Amino acid sequence: MTLHPQPLAPALAAAEAAGRTTVRLDLDGVRGKAELMRRCGDALRLPEWVGGNWDALADALRDLSWLPVAAEGRLVAVTGWRGYAGARPAEWETFVEVLEEAVDFWRERGPGPGLAVVLATPEPGPGPGGGPESGRGPAAGAPPRTPRLKRRRD
C-alpha cells in the first residue's frame, strides 16, 4: 500500500458523501517528533495513554474506539506535511510507515468501518504557493519519501 498525495477538498467531500468520519491532521510548522505526536493526539483525540513514541501511535491507530465512526469508516487527511517531511526525513518515513500499517490493519479486518489516510497537496488559492494547504516551510517542495519497512525507533 502506498500513500499518494492528492488535493484535500475533493477527498474530504467524497469521504463525507460516502459516510466517513473525517479528521484533519495539520502538520504545518511541525519540525520534530514531539510536536508531531502532540498534533496527532489533538487531531485524533487520542487517549492519554498514547505516549510520544511510534509504537504507541501505531497501537492507537489500530484501536480508534474513542474516535467517532460512521458506517463507512474514518478518513485522516494530513495537511501541511511537506515542511516536516523535508526537515525530518527519517521521522517522516517512520510516520508514513505507521500510517500505512494502520490502513492495512483496518483493511485486513474485512468488511466494516475502516481507516483511510490521504496526504493533502497544496490547494489552488490566492497568491503563490496555493491556499492554506501549501505546507510552506524550508522544504515545501520536497517530495514525500517512499517508506521502507524497518524497525521503529522511539
mmCIF file of C-alpha atoms in Angstrom:
data_model
loop_
_atom_site.group_PDB
_atom_site.id
_atom_site.type_symbol
_atom_site.label_atom_id
_atom_site.label_comp_id
_atom_site.label_asym_id
_atom_site.label_seq_id
_atom_site.Cartn_x
_atom_site.Cartn_y
_atom_site.Cartn_z
ATOM 1 C CA MET A 1 0.000 0.000 0.000
ATOM 2 C CA THR A 2 1.257 3.465 -0.813
ATOM 3 C CA LEU A 3 0.004 6.854 0.290
ATOM 4 C CA HIS A 4 -0.334 9.186 -2.678
ATOM 5 C CA PRO A 5 -0.596 12.958 -2.320
ATOM 6 C CA GLN A 6 -3.916 14.327 -3.547
ATOM 7 C CA PRO A 7 -5.958 17.544 -3.183
ATOM 8 C CA LEU A 8 -7.796 17.798 0.138
ATOM 9 C CA ALA A 9 -11.184 19.280 -0.720
ATOM 10 C CA PRO A 10 -12.287 16.552 -3.175
ATOM 11 C CA ALA A 11 -11.084 13.795 -0.859
ATOM 12 C CA LEU A 12 -12.972 15.181 2.139
ATOM 13 C CA ALA A 13 -16.125 15.828 0.136
ATOM 14 C CA ALA A 14 -16.084 12.325 -1.312
ATOM 15 C CA ALA A 15 -15.389 10.772 2.097
ATOM 16 C CA GLU A 16 -18.201 12.659 3.795
ATOM 17 C CA ALA A 17 -20.600 11.870 0.955
ATOM 18 C CA ALA A 18 -19.693 8.194 1.321
ATOM 19 C CA GLY A 19 -20.462 8.301 5.035
ATOM 20 C CA ARG A 20 -16.980 8.511 6.571
ATOM 21 C CA THR A 21 -15.900 10.369 9.689
ATOM 22 C CA THR A 22 -13.187 12.817 8.627
ATOM 23 C CA VAL A 23 -10.267 14.163 10.648
ATOM 24 C CA ARG A 24 -7.771 16.785 9.527
ATOM 25 C CA LEU A 25 -4.240 16.425 10.887
ATOM 26 C CA ASP A 26 -2.443 19.704 10.209
ATOM 27 C CA LEU A 27 1.352 19.420 10.382
ATOM 28 C CA ASP A 28 2.108 22.985 9.313
ATOM 29 C CA GLY A 29 5.050 24.223 11.380
ATOM 30 C CA VAL A 30 5.902 20.794 12.821
ATOM 31 C CA ARG A 31 9.652 20.249 12.811
ATOM 32 C CA GLY A 32 10.120 17.392 15.280
ATOM 33 C CA LYS A 33 8.666 14.176 16.623
ATOM 34 C CA ALA A 34 7.386 15.634 19.918
ATOM 35 C CA GLU A 35 5.295 18.248 18.096
ATOM 36 C CA LEU A 36 4.100 15.637 15.593
ATOM 37 C CA MET A 37 2.881 13.429 18.440
ATOM 38 C CA ARG A 38 1.088 16.396 20.066
ATOM 39 C CA ARG A 39 -0.644 17.233 16.796
ATOM 40 C CA CYS A 40 -1.689 13.599 16.311
ATOM 41 C CA GLY A 41 -3.030 13.491 19.849
ATOM 42 C CA ASP A 42 -5.068 16.666 19.403
ATOM 43 C CA ALA A 43 -6.458 15.908 15.941
ATOM 44 C CA LEU A 44 -7.290 12.256 16.614
ATOM 45 C CA ARG A 45 -8.376 12.903 20.203
ATOM 46 C CA LEU A 46 -6.006 10.162 21.351
ATOM 47 C CA PRO A 47 -6.343 8.878 24.913
ATOM 48 C CA GLU A 48 -3.765 9.941 27.489
ATOM 49 C CA TRP A 49 -2.096 6.516 27.456
ATOM 50 C CA VAL A 50 -0.738 7.191 23.982
ATOM 51 C CA GLY A 51 2.808 8.317 24.647
ATOM 52 C CA GLY A 52 5.182 10.135 22.376
ATOM 53 C CA ASN A 53 6.572 7.088 20.612
ATOM 54 C CA TRP A 54 5.916 5.331 17.320
ATOM 55 C CA ASP A 55 4.711 2.040 18.805
ATOM 56 C CA ALA A 56 2.113 3.770 20.999
ATOM 57 C CA LEU A 57 0.844 5.738 17.994
ATOM 58 C CA ALA A 58 0.690 2.541 15.916
ATOM 59 C CA ASP A 59 -1.276 0.774 18.681
ATOM 60 C CA ALA A 60 -3.684 3.700 18.968
ATOM 61 C CA LEU A 61 -4.337 3.727 15.223
ATOM 62 C CA ARG A 62 -5.295 0.059 15.431
ATOM 63 C CA ASP A 63 -7.818 0.805 18.179
ATOM 64 C CA LEU A 64 -9.635 4.086 17.395
ATOM 65 C CA SER A 65 -12.530 3.133 19.711
ATOM 66 C CA TRP A 66 -12.667 6.698 21.094
ATOM 67 C CA LEU A 67 -12.955 8.310 17.644
ATOM 68 C CA PRO A 68 -16.494 8.551 16.260
ATOM 69 C CA VAL A 69 -17.047 6.178 13.376
ATOM 70 C CA ALA A 70 -19.502 6.417 10.533
ATOM 71 C CA ALA A 71 -20.763 3.360 8.694
ATOM 72 C CA GLU A 72 -18.008 3.601 6.095
ATOM 73 C CA GLY A 73 -15.120 4.264 8.464
ATOM 74 C CA ARG A 74 -12.701 7.099 9.057
ATOM 75 C CA LEU A 75 -10.538 9.308 6.872
ATOM 76 C CA VAL A 76 -7.481 11.150 8.178
ATOM 77 C CA ALA A 77 -6.394 13.995 5.908
ATOM 78 C CA VAL A 78 -2.805 15.071 6.616
ATOM 79 C CA THR A 79 -2.137 18.689 5.641
ATOM 80 C CA GLY A 80 0.897 20.957 5.800
ATOM 81 C CA TRP A 81 3.235 17.931 5.880
ATOM 82 C CA ARG A 82 5.911 18.917 3.373
ATOM 83 C CA GLY A 83 7.923 21.051 5.799
ATOM 84 C CA TYR A 84 8.118 18.220 8.311
ATOM 85 C CA ALA A 85 8.959 15.682 5.600
ATOM 86 C CA GLY A 86 11.847 17.869 4.471
ATOM 87 C CA ALA A 87 13.079 18.805 7.933
ATOM 88 C CA ARG A 88 12.989 15.282 9.384
ATOM 89 C CA PRO A 89 13.061 12.761 6.525
ATOM 90 C CA ALA A 90 13.792 9.714 8.714
ATOM 91 C CA GLU A 91 10.974 10.584 11.122
ATOM 92 C CA TRP A 92 8.682 11.258 8.165
ATOM 93 C CA GLU A 93 9.422 7.817 6.732
ATOM 94 C CA THR A 94 8.602 6.201 10.064
ATOM 95 C CA PHE A 95 5.390 8.227 10.407
ATOM 96 C CA VAL A 96 4.258 7.207 6.918
ATOM 97 C CA GLU A 97 5.076 3.584 7.749
ATOM 98 C CA VAL A 98 2.904 3.805 10.889
ATOM 99 C CA LEU A 99 0.038 5.253 8.836
ATOM 100 C CA GLU A 100 0.388 2.591 6.141
ATOM 101 C CA GLU A 101 0.394 -0.201 8.711
ATOM 102 C CA ALA A 102 -2.766 1.210 10.323
ATOM 103 C CA VAL A 103 -4.570 1.432 6.977
ATOM 104 C CA ASP A 104 -3.514 -2.130 6.145
ATOM 105 C CA PHE A 105 -4.636 -3.353 9.574
ATOM 106 C CA TRP A 106 -8.147 -1.960 9.101
ATOM 107 C CA ARG A 107 -8.339 -3.234 5.514
ATOM 108 C CA GLU A 108 -7.368 -6.763 6.581
ATOM 109 C CA ARG A 109 -10.140 -6.817 9.185
ATOM 110 C CA GLY A 110 -12.571 -7.234 6.319
ATOM 111 C CA PRO A 111 -15.959 -5.625 5.872
ATOM 112 C CA GLY A 112 -16.898 -2.843 8.217
ATOM 113 C CA PRO A 113 -15.630 0.586 9.135
ATOM 114 C CA GLY A 114 -12.009 1.063 8.191
ATOM 115 C CA LEU A 115 -9.358 3.738 8.059
ATOM 116 C CA ALA A 116 -8.074 5.716 5.096
ATOM 117 C CA VAL A 117 -5.320 8.339 5.050
ATOM 118 C CA VAL A 118 -4.623 10.979 2.406
ATOM 119 C CA LEU A 119 -1.671 13.327 2.162
ATOM 120 C CA ALA A 120 -3.100 16.654 1.047
ATOM 121 C CA THR A 121 -1.201 18.689 -1.517
ATOM 122 C CA PRO A 122 -1.419 22.458 -1.863
ATOM 123 C CA GLU A 123 -4.841 23.562 -2.955
ATOM 124 C CA PRO A 124 -5.262 26.327 -5.523
ATOM 125 C CA GLY A 125 -5.678 29.629 -3.784
ATOM 126 C CA PRO A 126 -4.687 33.261 -3.843
ATOM 127 C CA GLY A 127 -1.052 34.104 -4.351
ATOM 128 C CA PRO A 128 1.959 31.906 -4.995
ATOM 129 C CA GLY A 129 2.074 28.521 -3.365
ATOM 130 C CA GLY A 130 -1.646 27.973 -3.123
ATOM 131 C CA GLY A 131 -4.045 28.205 -0.222
ATOM 132 C CA PRO A 132 -3.864 27.095 3.383
ATOM 133 C CA GLU A 133 -2.655 23.604 2.477
ATOM 134 C CA SER A 134 0.512 24.940 0.897
ATOM 135 C CA GLY A 135 2.728 23.429 3.582
ATOM 136 C CA ARG A 136 5.216 26.268 3.175
ATOM 137 C CA GLY A 137 8.436 25.791 5.039
ATOM 138 C CA PRO A 138 12.081 25.125 4.436
ATOM 139 C CA ALA A 139 11.347 22.148 2.221
ATOM 140 C CA ALA A 140 7.881 22.978 0.891
ATOM 141 C CA GLY A 141 8.703 21.439 -2.477
ATOM 142 C CA ALA A 142 10.280 18.271 -1.100
ATOM 143 C CA PRO A 143 8.614 15.086 -2.321
ATOM 144 C CA PRO A 144 7.452 12.576 0.261
ATOM 145 C CA ARG A 145 9.865 9.755 0.825
ATOM 146 C CA THR A 146 8.887 6.247 -0.109
ATOM 147 C CA PRO A 147 8.667 4.356 3.159
ATOM 148 C CA ARG A 148 10.878 1.354 3.735
ATOM 149 C CA LEU A 149 9.957 -1.367 6.138
ATOM 150 C CA LYS A 150 12.195 -1.062 9.140
ATOM 151 C CA ARG A 151 12.144 -1.456 12.862
ATOM 152 C CA ARG A 152 10.774 1.646 14.535
ATOM 153 C CA ARG A 153 12.958 3.728 16.797
ATOM 154 C CA ASP A 154 11.491 5.582 19.725
#
